[in-house]
Coordinates of C-alpha atoms in Angstrom, one line a residue:
M1 CA -39.5 -70.2 2.6
R2 CA -39.5 -66.6 3.7
R3 CA -38.5 -67.6 7.2
R4 CA -35.5 -69.7 5.9
I5 CA -34.3 -66.8 3.7
L6 CA -34.7 -64.4 6.6
Q7 CA -32.8 -66.6 9.0
S8 CA -30.0 -67.2 6.6
I9 CA -29.5 -63.5 5.9
L10 CA -29.8 -62.5 9.5
A11 CA -27.2 -65.2 10.5
V12 CA -24.8 -63.7 8.0
V13 CA -25.5 -60.2 9.2
I14 CA -25.1 -61.0 12.9
M15 CA -21.9 -63.1 12.2
T16 CA -20.4 -60.2 10.2
A17 CA -21.3 -57.7 12.9
L18 CA -19.7 -59.8 15.6
L19 CA -16.6 -60.5 13.5
L20 CA -16.1 -56.8 12.9
G21 CA -17.6 -55.4 16.2
V22 CA -15.5 -57.4 18.7
P23 CA -12.2 -56.4 17.2
L24 CA -13.4 -52.8 16.8
I25 CA -14.4 -52.7 20.5
Y26 CA -11.0 -54.0 21.5
T27 CA -9.3 -51.6 19.2
A28 CA -11.3 -48.6 20.6
W29 CA -10.4 -49.7 24.1
L30 CA -6.7 -49.7 23.4
W31 CA -6.9 -46.6 21.2
V32 CA -8.4 -44.5 24.0
E33 CA -5.6 -45.6 26.4
D34 CA -3.0 -44.9 23.8
V35 CA -4.3 -41.4 23.2
T36 CA -4.3 -40.7 26.9
R37 CA -0.7 -42.0 27.4
S38 CA 0.4 -40.1 24.4
D39 CA -0.9 -36.9 25.9
L40 CA 1.0 -37.7 29.2
R41 CA 4.2 -38.3 27.3
V42 CA 3.9 -35.0 25.5
R43 CA 3.4 -33.3 28.8
L44 CA 6.5 -35.1 30.2
D45 CA 8.6 -34.0 27.2
R46 CA 7.6 -30.4 27.8
M47 CA 8.2 -30.7 31.5
A48 CA 11.7 -32.2 30.8
A49 CA 12.5 -29.2 28.6
E50 CA 11.5 -26.8 31.4
V51 CA 13.7 -28.7 33.9
I52 CA 16.7 -28.8 31.6
A53 CA 16.3 -25.1 30.9
Q54 CA 16.9 -24.4 34.6
E55 CA 20.1 -26.4 34.7
G56 CA 23.4 -24.7 34.6
T57 CA 26.4 -25.3 32.5
N58 CA 27.5 -28.1 34.9
G59 CA 24.2 -29.9 34.4
L60 CA 23.0 -29.1 37.9
V61 CA 20.1 -27.0 39.2
E62 CA 21.4 -24.2 41.4
G63 CA 18.9 -23.3 44.1
A64 CA 15.2 -24.3 44.2
L65 CA 13.5 -25.7 41.1
N66 CA 10.9 -23.3 39.7
T67 CA 7.7 -25.4 39.4
D68 CA 5.3 -22.7 38.1
S69 CA 5.5 -24.0 34.5
L70 CA 5.4 -27.6 35.7
K71 CA 2.1 -26.8 37.6
V72 CA 0.6 -25.5 34.4
L73 CA 1.5 -28.7 32.5
T74 CA 0.3 -31.0 35.4
P75 CA -3.3 -32.1 35.1
N76 CA -5.6 -30.7 37.8
D77 CA -6.2 -34.1 39.4
G78 CA -2.7 -35.4 38.7
R79 CA 0.6 -35.6 40.5
L80 CA 4.1 -35.0 39.3
V81 CA 7.3 -36.3 40.9
V82 CA 10.4 -34.5 39.8
V83 CA 13.9 -35.9 40.6
Y84 CA 16.7 -33.6 39.5
P85 CA 20.4 -33.1 40.3
T86 CA 21.5 -30.1 42.4
V87 CA 24.7 -28.8 43.8
V88 CA 23.8 -29.8 47.4
D89 CA 22.0 -33.0 46.7
G90 CA 22.7 -35.3 43.7
A91 CA 19.0 -36.3 43.5
A92 CA 16.6 -33.7 44.9
R93 CA 12.9 -34.4 44.7
V94 CA 9.9 -32.2 44.4
D95 CA 6.2 -33.1 44.2
V96 CA 3.7 -31.0 42.2
G97 CA -0.1 -31.3 42.3
E98 CA -2.1 -33.8 44.4
A99 CA -0.5 -35.5 47.3
T100 CA -1.8 -39.0 46.3
V101 CA -3.6 -40.4 43.3
K102 CA -5.7 -43.5 43.7
N103 CA -5.8 -46.1 40.9
A104 CA -3.2 -44.0 39.1
L105 CA -2.2 -44.2 35.4
V106 CA 1.5 -43.7 35.4
E107 CA 4.0 -42.4 32.8
S108 CA 7.6 -41.7 33.5
L109 CA 10.6 -40.2 31.7
A110 CA 14.3 -40.6 32.5
M111 CA 16.5 -37.5 32.2
G112 CA 20.1 -38.7 32.4
T113 CA 21.6 -40.7 35.2
S114 CA 20.2 -38.6 38.1
G115 CA 17.0 -37.1 36.9
S116 CA 13.5 -38.4 36.1
L117 CA 9.9 -37.3 35.8
R118 CA 6.9 -39.4 37.0
L119 CA 3.4 -38.2 36.1
E120 CA 0.3 -39.8 37.7
V121 CA -3.3 -39.2 36.8
P122 CA -6.5 -41.0 37.9
S123 CA -7.5 -43.9 35.7
E124 CA -11.3 -43.2 36.2
N125 CA -11.3 -40.7 33.4
L126 CA -9.6 -43.1 31.1
R127 CA -12.0 -45.9 32.0
T128 CA -14.9 -43.6 31.4
Q129 CA -13.7 -42.6 28.0
Q130 CA -13.0 -46.3 27.2
K131 CA -16.5 -47.2 28.1
Q132 CA -17.9 -44.4 26.0
A133 CA -15.9 -45.6 23.1
V134 CA -17.1 -49.1 23.6
M135 CA -20.7 -47.9 23.8
A136 CA -20.3 -45.9 20.6
V137 CA -18.9 -49.0 18.8
G138 CA -21.7 -51.1 20.3
V139 CA -24.3 -48.6 19.1
L140 CA -22.8 -48.7 15.6
V141 CA -22.9 -52.5 15.6
L142 CA -26.5 -52.5 16.7
L143 CA -27.4 -50.0 14.0
S144 CA -25.7 -52.2 11.4
I145 CA -27.6 -55.2 12.7
T146 CA -30.8 -53.3 12.6
A147 CA -30.1 -52.1 9.1
G148 CA -29.2 -55.6 8.1
T149 CA -32.4 -56.9 9.6
V150 CA -34.5 -54.4 7.6
V151 CA -32.6 -55.4 4.4
A152 CA -33.1 -59.1 5.3
V153 CA -36.8 -58.6 5.7
V154 CA -37.2 -56.7 2.5
T155 CA -35.0 -59.2 0.6
A156 CA -36.8 -62.2 2.0
R157 CA -40.1 -60.7 1.1
R158 CA -38.9 -59.8 -2.4
L159 CA -37.6 -63.4 -2.9
A160 CA -40.2 -65.4 -1.1
D161 CA -43.3 -63.8 -2.6
P162 CA -42.3 -64.4 -6.2
L163 CA -41.2 -67.9 -5.4
Q164 CA -44.5 -68.6 -3.8
D165 CA -46.3 -67.2 -6.9
V166 CA -44.3 -69.4 -9.2
A167 CA -45.0 -72.4 -6.9
D168 CA -48.8 -71.6 -6.9
R169 CA -48.7 -71.3 -10.7
A170 CA -47.1 -74.7 -11.0
A171 CA -49.7 -76.1 -8.6
R172 CA -52.5 -74.6 -10.7
L173 CA -51.0 -76.1 -13.8
A174 CA -50.9 -79.5 -12.2
E175 CA -54.6 -79.1 -11.3
G176 CA -55.5 -78.5 -14.9
D177 CA -55.6 -74.7 -14.9
F178 CA -54.0 -73.8 -18.2
R179 CA -54.6 -70.0 -18.2
P180 CA -51.4 -68.0 -18.8
D181 CA -50.2 -65.7 -16.0
P182 CA -48.9 -62.3 -17.2
R183 CA -47.3 -61.4 -13.8
R184 CA -43.5 -60.9 -13.7
H185 CA -41.3 -60.1 -10.8
D186 CA -38.3 -58.3 -12.3
I187 CA -36.1 -61.3 -11.3
P188 CA -34.6 -62.8 -14.4
E189 CA -34.4 -66.4 -13.2
L190 CA -38.0 -66.4 -11.9
D191 CA -39.3 -64.6 -15.0
R192 CA -37.6 -67.3 -17.1
V193 CA -39.4 -70.0 -15.1
S194 CA -42.7 -68.1 -15.6
D195 CA -42.1 -67.9 -19.3
V196 CA -41.4 -71.6 -19.5
L197 CA -44.6 -72.3 -17.5
D198 CA -46.5 -70.1 -19.9
A199 CA -45.0 -72.0 -22.9
A200 CA -45.8 -75.3 -21.3
T201 CA -49.4 -74.1 -20.6
V202 CA -49.9 -73.2 -24.2
E203 CA -48.4 -76.5 -25.4
I204 CA -50.4 -78.6 -23.0
S205 CA -53.6 -76.8 -23.9
V206 CA -53.1 -77.2 -27.6
R207 CA -52.3 -80.9 -27.2
L208 CA -55.4 -81.4 -25.1
Q209 CA -57.6 -79.6 -27.7
R210 CA -56.1 -81.8 -30.4
E211 CA -56.7 -85.0 -28.4
R212 CA -60.3 -84.0 -27.7
A213 CA -60.9 -83.2 -31.3
L214 CA -59.4 -86.5 -32.3
V215 CA -61.5 -88.3 -29.7
A216 CA -64.6 -86.5 -31.0
D217 CA -63.9 -87.4 -34.6
V218 CA -63.1 -91.0 -33.8
S219 CA -66.2 -91.4 -31.7
H220 CA -68.3 -89.8 -34.5
Q221 CA -66.8 -92.2 -37.1
L222 CA -67.3 -95.2 -34.8
R223 CA -70.8 -94.2 -33.9
S224 CA -71.7 -93.8 -37.6
R225 CA -70.3 -97.2 -38.5
L226 CA -71.9 -98.9 -35.6
T227 CA -75.2 -97.3 -36.4
A228 CA -75.0 -98.6 -40.0
V229 CA -74.1 -102.0 -38.7
R230 CA -77.0 -102.0 -36.3
L231 CA -79.5 -101.0 -39.0
R232 CA -78.3 -103.9 -41.1
L233 CA -78.7 -106.2 -38.1
D234 CA -82.2 -104.9 -37.5
E235 CA -83.1 -106.0 -41.0
L236 CA -81.8 -109.4 -40.3
S237 CA -83.7 -109.6 -37.0
V238 CA -86.9 -110.0 -39.0
H239 CA -85.6 -112.8 -41.2
E240 CA -87.6 -115.9 -41.6
D241 CA -84.8 -118.2 -40.6
P242 CA -84.7 -118.4 -36.7
D243 CA -80.9 -119.1 -36.7
V244 CA -80.3 -115.9 -38.7
V245 CA -82.5 -114.0 -36.2
N246 CA -80.6 -115.4 -33.3
E247 CA -77.2 -114.5 -34.7
A248 CA -78.5 -111.0 -35.6
E249 CA -79.7 -110.4 -32.0
E250 CA -76.4 -111.6 -30.5
A251 CA -74.5 -109.3 -33.0
M252 CA -76.7 -106.3 -32.0
A253 CA -75.9 -107.1 -28.3
Q254 CA -72.2 -107.0 -29.2
V255 CA -72.8 -103.7 -31.0
D256 CA -74.6 -102.2 -28.0
R257 CA -71.8 -103.3 -25.7
L258 CA -69.2 -101.8 -28.1
T259 CA -71.2 -98.5 -28.2
D260 CA -71.3 -98.4 -24.4
G261 CA -67.6 -99.0 -24.2
I262 CA -66.9 -96.2 -26.6
D263 CA -69.2 -93.9 -24.5
D264 CA -67.3 -94.8 -21.4
L265 CA -63.9 -94.1 -23.1
I266 CA -65.2 -90.7 -24.3
R267 CA -66.6 -89.8 -20.9
S268 CA -63.3 -90.8 -19.2
S269 CA -61.2 -88.7 -21.7
R270 CA -63.4 -85.6 -21.0
T271 CA -63.3 -86.0 -17.2
S272 CA -60.5 -84.0 -15.5
G273 CA -58.0 -85.8 -13.5
S274 CA -58.5 -83.5 -10.5
S275 CA -61.6 -82.2 -8.8
A276 CA -62.9 -79.0 -10.2
S277 CA -62.7 -75.9 -7.9
L278 CA -64.7 -72.8 -7.9
V279 CA -63.0 -69.7 -9.3
S280 CA -63.8 -66.2 -8.0
V281 CA -64.7 -64.2 -11.1
V282 CA -64.4 -60.9 -9.1
G283 CA -60.9 -61.8 -8.1
E284 CA -59.9 -62.7 -11.6
L285 CA -61.3 -59.4 -12.9
E286 CA -59.5 -57.5 -10.2
Q287 CA -56.2 -59.1 -11.3
V288 CA -56.9 -58.2 -14.9
T289 CA -57.8 -54.6 -13.9
R290 CA -54.5 -54.3 -12.0
D291 CA -52.6 -55.7 -15.0
W292 CA -54.2 -53.2 -17.3
Q293 CA -53.7 -50.3 -14.9
A294 CA -50.0 -51.2 -14.5

């Protein structure tokens, strides 16, 4: 019983953890990428503002583009490609940062018809952060499963032990042990069953006592009447008439058989339907002591 309860609770806990954990892992993976791309877009917006600030009234950059502020905004391991309009060239280009970026994560920003920004950063950092986020969610899922397992074990024990006690109590009642059991388990349903078993125990015990008293009274009355009949038959057994003596002896034989039948019935009624078992007095006293100490 405990194993079935434990398996049921664990199945619910694991299913819940998987139903929540898998979407959380996927969400954490996308969230880390979204945060990284948001940071790149913020950098691009600030870079675009720096480039626009260097444009003249005609919308063109006169002379070389000042990239000092762009270098500050470019990540250390990143690469920035700036395409901007100039007086000489309609689409001049300048690169800032690393020459090449392997496995790049790219974000771009268009600035009008002849200007754009392209920011590239290595994707290794993003993948590392995503793996860390997934591991964090996985640890939380494992912790939740562990906590659920502990709760399942405690709950299974709290439910299985009282149920086993009630089942044992019912088995003892079926074997003829009509002693009341004062133990309760603070579970209303099981305590109600225990109360019903106690009431049934008292009722069965009272009925058995009444039946035994009735059997004893009936046997006493029958024995008394049969004894009186036998005494009368003993007197007839010494009669002078042989036929009367013969009838008296046959009647006494019938009385003896009737007496034996009554003895057998009384013996059967007093015999328990199940085999008697030894009871440990020490164990019973220990239980009584614990009940009084509680």
